[in-house]
Protein backbone atom coordinates (compact mmCIF):
# COMPACT_ATOMS: atom_id res chain seq x y z
CA UNK A 1 0.00 0.00 0.00
CA UNK A 2 2.82 2.45 0.78
CA UNK A 3 4.40 1.94 -2.62
CA UNK A 4 1.09 2.78 -4.33
CA UNK A 5 0.71 5.91 -2.18
CA UNK A 6 4.28 6.97 -2.95
CA UNK A 7 3.74 6.54 -6.69
CA UNK A 8 0.48 8.50 -6.50
CA UNK A 9 2.30 11.28 -4.65
CA UNK A 10 5.07 11.42 -7.26
CA UNK A 11 2.48 11.51 -10.06
CA UNK A 12 0.60 14.30 -8.29
CA UNK A 13 3.78 16.37 -7.98
CA UNK A 14 4.50 15.86 -11.69
CA UNK A 15 0.99 16.94 -12.58
CA UNK A 16 1.18 20.06 -10.43
CA UNK A 17 4.63 21.04 -11.76
CA UNK A 18 3.60 20.36 -15.36
CA UNK A 19 0.39 22.35 -14.92
CA UNK A 20 2.33 25.21 -13.37
CA UNK A 21 4.77 25.25 -16.29
CA UNK A 22 1.88 25.36 -18.75
CA UNK A 23 0.25 28.18 -16.77
CA UNK A 24 3.47 30.21 -16.84
CA UNK A 25 4.84 29.37 -20.29
CA UNK A 26 1.78 28.18 -22.19
CA UNK A 27 1.47 25.11 -24.33
CA UNK A 28 4.26 24.54 -26.84
CA UNK A 29 3.43 25.38 -30.44
CA UNK A 30 4.12 23.10 -33.39
CA UNK A 31 7.15 25.29 -34.14
CA UNK A 32 8.42 24.83 -30.56
CA UNK A 33 8.13 21.08 -30.89
CA UNK A 34 9.97 21.21 -34.22
CA UNK A 35 12.75 23.30 -32.64
CA UNK A 36 12.25 26.32 -34.91
CA UNK A 37 10.92 28.95 -32.52
CA UNK A 38 12.56 32.06 -31.14
CA UNK A 39 14.93 31.01 -28.45
CA UNK A 40 15.72 32.49 -25.09
CA UNK A 41 18.84 32.58 -22.95
CA UNK A 42 21.01 34.33 -25.51
CA UNK A 43 20.72 31.83 -28.37
CA UNK A 44 20.01 32.88 -31.95
CA UNK A 45 16.81 32.01 -33.79
CA UNK A 46 17.22 30.24 -37.12
CA UNK A 47 14.83 32.27 -39.30
CA UNK A 48 13.91 35.87 -39.90
CA UNK A 49 10.53 37.28 -38.90
CA UNK A 50 8.35 39.47 -41.10
CA UNK A 51 7.93 42.96 -39.64
CA UNK A 52 4.81 43.87 -37.66
CA UNK A 53 3.38 47.39 -37.70
CA UNK A 54 3.50 48.83 -34.17
CA UNK A 55 1.70 52.03 -33.16
CA UNK A 56 3.98 54.49 -31.37
CA UNK A 57 2.99 56.96 -28.67
CA UNK A 58 3.74 60.67 -28.27
CA UNK A 59 5.89 60.51 -25.13
CA UNK A 60 9.39 61.60 -24.06
CA UNK A 61 11.78 60.37 -26.77
CA UNK A 62 8.88 58.98 -28.85
CA UNK A 63 6.60 60.38 -31.53
CA UNK A 64 3.07 59.26 -32.40
CA UNK A 65 2.98 57.18 -35.57
CA UNK A 66 4.02 53.68 -36.60
CA UNK A 67 7.21 51.65 -36.91
CA UNK A 68 7.97 48.24 -38.35
CA UNK A 69 9.34 45.73 -35.84
CA UNK A 70 11.77 44.31 -36.59
CA UNK A 71 13.06 47.15 -38.71
CA UNK A 72 13.57 45.99 -42.30
CA UNK A 73 16.78 47.99 -42.73
CA UNK A 74 18.67 47.84 -39.44
CA UNK A 75 19.00 45.92 -36.20
CA UNK A 76 16.18 46.23 -33.66
CA UNK A 77 16.07 46.05 -29.88
CA UNK A 78 12.66 45.31 -28.33
CA UNK A 79 11.84 45.64 -24.63
CA UNK A 80 8.46 44.16 -23.62
CA UNK A 81 7.08 45.65 -20.41
CA UNK A 82 3.94 46.34 -18.41
CA UNK A 83 3.18 49.35 -16.24
CA UNK A 84 1.80 46.91 -13.63
CA UNK A 85 5.15 45.05 -13.45
CA UNK A 86 7.60 45.98 -10.62
CA UNK A 87 10.59 44.29 -12.35
CA UNK A 88 9.80 46.38 -15.45
CA UNK A 89 10.17 49.53 -13.34
CA UNK A 90 13.43 48.15 -11.95
CA UNK A 91 14.63 47.55 -15.54
CA UNK A 92 14.11 51.15 -16.72
CA UNK A 93 17.46 52.65 -15.55
CA UNK A 94 19.44 49.90 -17.32
CA UNK A 95 17.35 50.43 -20.47
CA UNK A 96 18.06 54.17 -20.30
CA UNK A 97 21.79 53.53 -19.95
CA UNK A 98 21.80 50.97 -22.78
CA UNK A 99 19.88 53.43 -24.97
CA UNK A 100 22.40 56.18 -24.19
CA UNK A 101 25.29 53.85 -25.06
CA UNK A 102 24.03 52.13 -28.21
CA UNK A 103 20.46 53.22 -28.96
CA UNK A 104 21.42 55.31 -32.00
CA UNK A 105 22.71 52.18 -33.77
CA UNK A 106 19.40 50.27 -33.67
CA UNK A 107 15.65 50.75 -33.62
CA UNK A 108 15.34 50.85 -29.81
CA UNK A 109 11.72 50.36 -28.70
CA UNK A 110 9.81 49.48 -25.55
CA UNK A 111 6.39 47.96 -26.14
CA UNK A 112 3.40 47.18 -23.93
CA UNK A 113 0.40 45.06 -24.84
CA UNK A 114 -1.77 46.60 -22.13
CA UNK A 115 -5.22 47.89 -23.04
CA UNK A 116 -4.53 51.58 -23.57
CA UNK A 117 -7.19 54.12 -24.44
CA UNK A 118 -10.71 55.17 -23.64
CA UNK A 119 -12.72 52.74 -21.50
CA UNK A 120 -9.75 50.38 -21.24
CA UNK A 121 -7.18 49.36 -18.64
CA UNK A 122 -5.13 52.57 -18.60
CA UNK A 123 -5.37 55.81 -20.50
CA UNK A 124 -2.69 56.93 -22.90
CA UNK A 125 -2.02 59.87 -20.55
CA UNK A 126 -1.41 57.43 -17.67
CA UNK A 127 0.99 55.43 -19.86
CA UNK A 128 2.88 58.60 -20.83
CA UNK A 129 3.03 59.69 -17.17
CA UNK A 130 4.43 56.26 -16.19
CA UNK A 131 6.96 56.47 -19.02
CA UNK A 132 8.09 59.95 -17.98
CA UNK A 133 8.18 59.09 -14.27
CA UNK A 134 10.48 56.12 -14.91
CA UNK A 135 12.89 57.88 -17.28
CA UNK A 136 11.75 56.55 -20.65
CA UNK A 137 13.31 58.56 -23.48
CA UNK A 138 13.15 56.36 -26.59
CA UNK A 139 10.42 54.95 -28.84
CA UNK A 140 7.34 53.74 -26.96
CA UNK A 141 4.99 51.35 -28.74
CA UNK A 142 1.60 49.68 -28.30
CA UNK A 143 1.19 46.02 -29.17
CA UNK A 144 -2.61 46.15 -29.24
CA UNK A 145 -3.06 42.61 -30.60
CA UNK A 146 -0.15 41.17 -28.57
CA UNK A 147 1.44 39.83 -31.76
CA UNK A 148 4.86 41.23 -30.93
CA UNK A 149 4.56 39.99 -27.36
CA UNK A 150 3.66 36.52 -28.58
CA UNK A 151 6.63 36.52 -30.92
CA UNK A 152 9.32 37.90 -28.58
CA UNK A 153 8.25 37.34 -24.96
CA UNK A 154 11.08 35.23 -23.58
CA UNK A 155 9.27 33.69 -20.63
CA UNK A 156 8.16 36.62 -18.48
CA UNK A 157 8.20 40.37 -17.93
CA UNK A 158 10.30 42.25 -18.69
CA UNK A 159 11.60 40.52 -21.82
CA UNK A 160 14.07 41.79 -24.38
CA UNK A 161 15.13 40.70 -27.84
CA UNK A 162 17.91 41.88 -30.15
CA UNK A 163 17.06 41.20 -33.78
CA UNK A 164 19.47 41.59 -36.69
CA UNK A 165 18.68 43.41 -39.95
CA UNK A 166 17.41 40.18 -41.54
CA UNK A 167 14.74 39.81 -38.83
CA UNK A 168 16.54 36.99 -37.03
CA UNK A 169 16.61 37.02 -33.22
CA UNK A 170 20.24 36.97 -32.13
CA UNK A 171 19.62 37.33 -28.38
CA UNK A 172 16.59 37.24 -26.12
CA UNK A 173 16.01 36.82 -22.41
CA UNK A 174 13.61 37.76 -19.65
CA UNK A 175 14.02 39.28 -16.22
CA UNK A 176 15.89 42.35 -15.06
CA UNK A 177 19.16 42.80 -16.94
CA UNK A 178 22.08 45.16 -16.46
CA UNK A 179 22.91 47.75 -19.09
CA UNK A 180 26.01 45.70 -19.95
CA UNK A 181 23.86 42.60 -20.59
CA UNK A 182 21.45 44.57 -22.78
CA UNK A 183 24.28 46.18 -24.76
CA UNK A 184 25.99 42.81 -25.24
CA UNK A 185 22.74 41.39 -26.62
CA UNK A 186 22.32 44.32 -28.99
CA UNK A 187 25.93 43.97 -30.13
CA UNK A 188 25.19 40.36 -31.15
CA UNK A 189 22.53 41.63 -33.55
CA UNK A 190 24.79 44.43 -34.81
CA UNK A 191 27.67 42.01 -35.42
CA UNK A 192 25.51 39.98 -37.80
CA UNK A 193 24.40 43.14 -39.57
CA UNK A 194 28.02 44.27 -40.08
CA UNK A 195 29.15 40.80 -41.18
CA UNK A 196 26.33 40.64 -43.73
CA UNK A 197 27.22 43.94 -45.44
XYZ file of C-alpha atoms in Angstrom:
197
model
C 0.000 0.000 0.000
C 2.818 2.452 0.777
C 4.402 1.941 -2.617
C 1.091 2.780 -4.325
C 0.707 5.913 -2.177
C 4.281 6.971 -2.948
C 3.738 6.538 -6.691
C 0.482 8.497 -6.502
C 2.298 11.279 -4.648
C 5.067 11.425 -7.263
C 2.479 11.505 -10.060
C 0.605 14.299 -8.289
C 3.781 16.374 -7.977
C 4.505 15.860 -11.687
C 0.992 16.939 -12.584
C 1.177 20.061 -10.429
C 4.629 21.044 -11.759
C 3.603 20.365 -15.359
C 0.392 22.346 -14.919
C 2.328 25.213 -13.374
C 4.769 25.250 -16.289
C 1.878 25.360 -18.746
C 0.251 28.175 -16.766
C 3.466 30.205 -16.842
C 4.843 29.373 -20.289
C 1.779 28.184 -22.189
C 1.471 25.107 -24.331
C 4.258 24.542 -26.839
C 3.430 25.380 -30.438
C 4.116 23.102 -33.387
C 7.146 25.293 -34.143
C 8.418 24.828 -30.563
C 8.132 21.078 -30.893
C 9.969 21.213 -34.223
C 12.752 23.297 -32.641
C 12.255 26.319 -34.913
C 10.924 28.946 -32.522
C 12.559 32.064 -31.141
C 14.929 31.012 -28.451
C 15.718 32.495 -25.087
C 18.842 32.581 -22.953
C 21.005 34.327 -25.507
C 20.721 31.832 -28.365
C 20.014 32.882 -31.946
C 16.814 32.014 -33.789
C 17.217 30.236 -37.116
C 14.828 32.266 -39.300
C 13.905 35.874 -39.898
C 10.534 37.280 -38.899
C 8.351 39.466 -41.099
C 7.932 42.962 -39.635
C 4.808 43.869 -37.665
C 3.380 47.395 -37.701
C 3.499 48.829 -34.174
C 1.704 52.027 -33.156
C 3.979 54.490 -31.374
C 2.990 56.959 -28.666
C 3.736 60.666 -28.272
C 5.891 60.508 -25.131
C 9.392 61.604 -24.055
C 11.776 60.371 -26.772
C 8.882 58.982 -28.847
C 6.595 60.381 -31.533
C 3.072 59.255 -32.395
C 2.978 57.180 -35.567
C 4.017 53.681 -36.600
C 7.214 51.652 -36.913
C 7.965 48.237 -38.351
C 9.336 45.727 -35.837
C 11.767 44.306 -36.592
C 13.063 47.150 -38.706
C 13.568 45.990 -42.297
C 16.784 47.992 -42.734
C 18.667 47.841 -39.439
C 18.997 45.918 -36.197
C 16.176 46.227 -33.664
C 16.067 46.045 -29.885
C 12.657 45.305 -28.333
C 11.836 45.638 -24.632
C 8.456 44.163 -23.624
C 7.081 45.649 -20.406
C 3.942 46.344 -18.409
C 3.184 49.353 -16.238
C 1.802 46.909 -13.631
C 5.151 45.046 -13.453
C 7.596 45.980 -10.619
C 10.586 44.291 -12.347
C 9.800 46.383 -15.452
C 10.168 49.525 -13.344
C 13.429 48.152 -11.947
C 14.632 47.550 -15.538
C 14.105 51.149 -16.717
C 17.464 52.646 -15.550
C 19.439 49.905 -17.325
C 17.354 50.427 -20.468
C 18.056 54.171 -20.302
C 21.791 53.531 -19.951
C 21.799 50.972 -22.784
C 19.884 53.427 -24.968
C 22.400 56.181 -24.194
C 25.289 53.850 -25.058
C 24.025 52.126 -28.207
C 20.464 53.216 -28.960
C 21.425 55.306 -31.998
C 22.709 52.179 -33.770
C 19.403 50.271 -33.675
C 15.652 50.747 -33.620
C 15.337 50.852 -29.812
C 11.725 50.363 -28.701
C 9.813 49.483 -25.553
C 6.391 47.957 -26.141
C 3.399 47.181 -23.933
C 0.397 45.058 -24.837
C -1.775 46.604 -22.126
C -5.217 47.889 -23.044
C -4.525 51.579 -23.574
C -7.190 54.125 -24.439
C -10.713 55.175 -23.639
C -12.716 52.743 -21.497
C -9.753 50.380 -21.238
C -7.182 49.356 -18.641
C -5.126 52.575 -18.597
C -5.373 55.813 -20.500
C -2.687 56.933 -22.904
C -2.019 59.869 -20.545
C -1.413 57.427 -17.672
C 0.990 55.432 -19.863
C 2.880 58.599 -20.835
C 3.029 59.693 -17.171
C 4.426 56.263 -16.189
C 6.962 56.470 -19.020
C 8.092 59.952 -17.976
C 8.178 59.092 -14.270
C 10.483 56.125 -14.910
C 12.894 57.882 -17.276
C 11.749 56.554 -20.654
C 13.307 58.561 -23.484
C 13.151 56.362 -26.589
C 10.422 54.945 -28.843
C 7.341 53.736 -26.961
C 4.991 51.350 -28.740
C 1.598 49.684 -28.296
C 1.193 46.018 -29.170
C -2.606 46.149 -29.237
C -3.061 42.608 -30.601
C -0.151 41.167 -28.568
C 1.444 39.833 -31.759
C 4.864 41.235 -30.930
C 4.560 39.994 -27.359
C 3.658 36.519 -28.575
C 6.631 36.523 -30.917
C 9.325 37.896 -28.581
C 8.246 37.344 -24.960
C 11.079 35.229 -23.583
C 9.267 33.686 -20.625
C 8.160 36.621 -18.482
C 8.195 40.368 -17.926
C 10.298 42.248 -18.691
C 11.596 40.524 -21.825
C 14.075 41.789 -24.376
C 15.134 40.699 -27.842
C 17.909 41.877 -30.146
C 17.059 41.199 -33.784
C 19.466 41.589 -36.693
C 18.681 43.414 -39.946
C 17.411 40.177 -41.539
C 14.741 39.810 -38.829
C 16.543 36.991 -37.029
C 16.614 37.023 -33.219
C 20.244 36.968 -32.125
C 19.616 37.333 -28.383
C 16.592 37.244 -26.115
C 16.006 36.820 -22.406
C 13.608 37.764 -19.649
C 14.022 39.278 -16.219
C 15.886 42.347 -15.056
C 19.159 42.798 -16.938
C 22.078 45.159 -16.458
C 22.907 47.747 -19.086
C 26.013 45.697 -19.948
C 23.864 42.603 -20.590
C 21.451 44.570 -22.781
C 24.276 46.185 -24.758
C 25.992 42.807 -25.239
C 22.743 41.387 -26.620
C 22.319 44.317 -28.990
C 25.929 43.971 -30.129
C 25.188 40.360 -31.149
C 22.530 41.635 -33.549
C 24.794 44.434 -34.810
C 27.667 42.005 -35.419
C 25.514 39.976 -37.802
C 24.397 43.140 -39.567
C 28.018 44.268 -40.079
C 29.150 40.803 -41.180
C 26.331 40.635 -43.731
C 27.217 43.937 -45.445
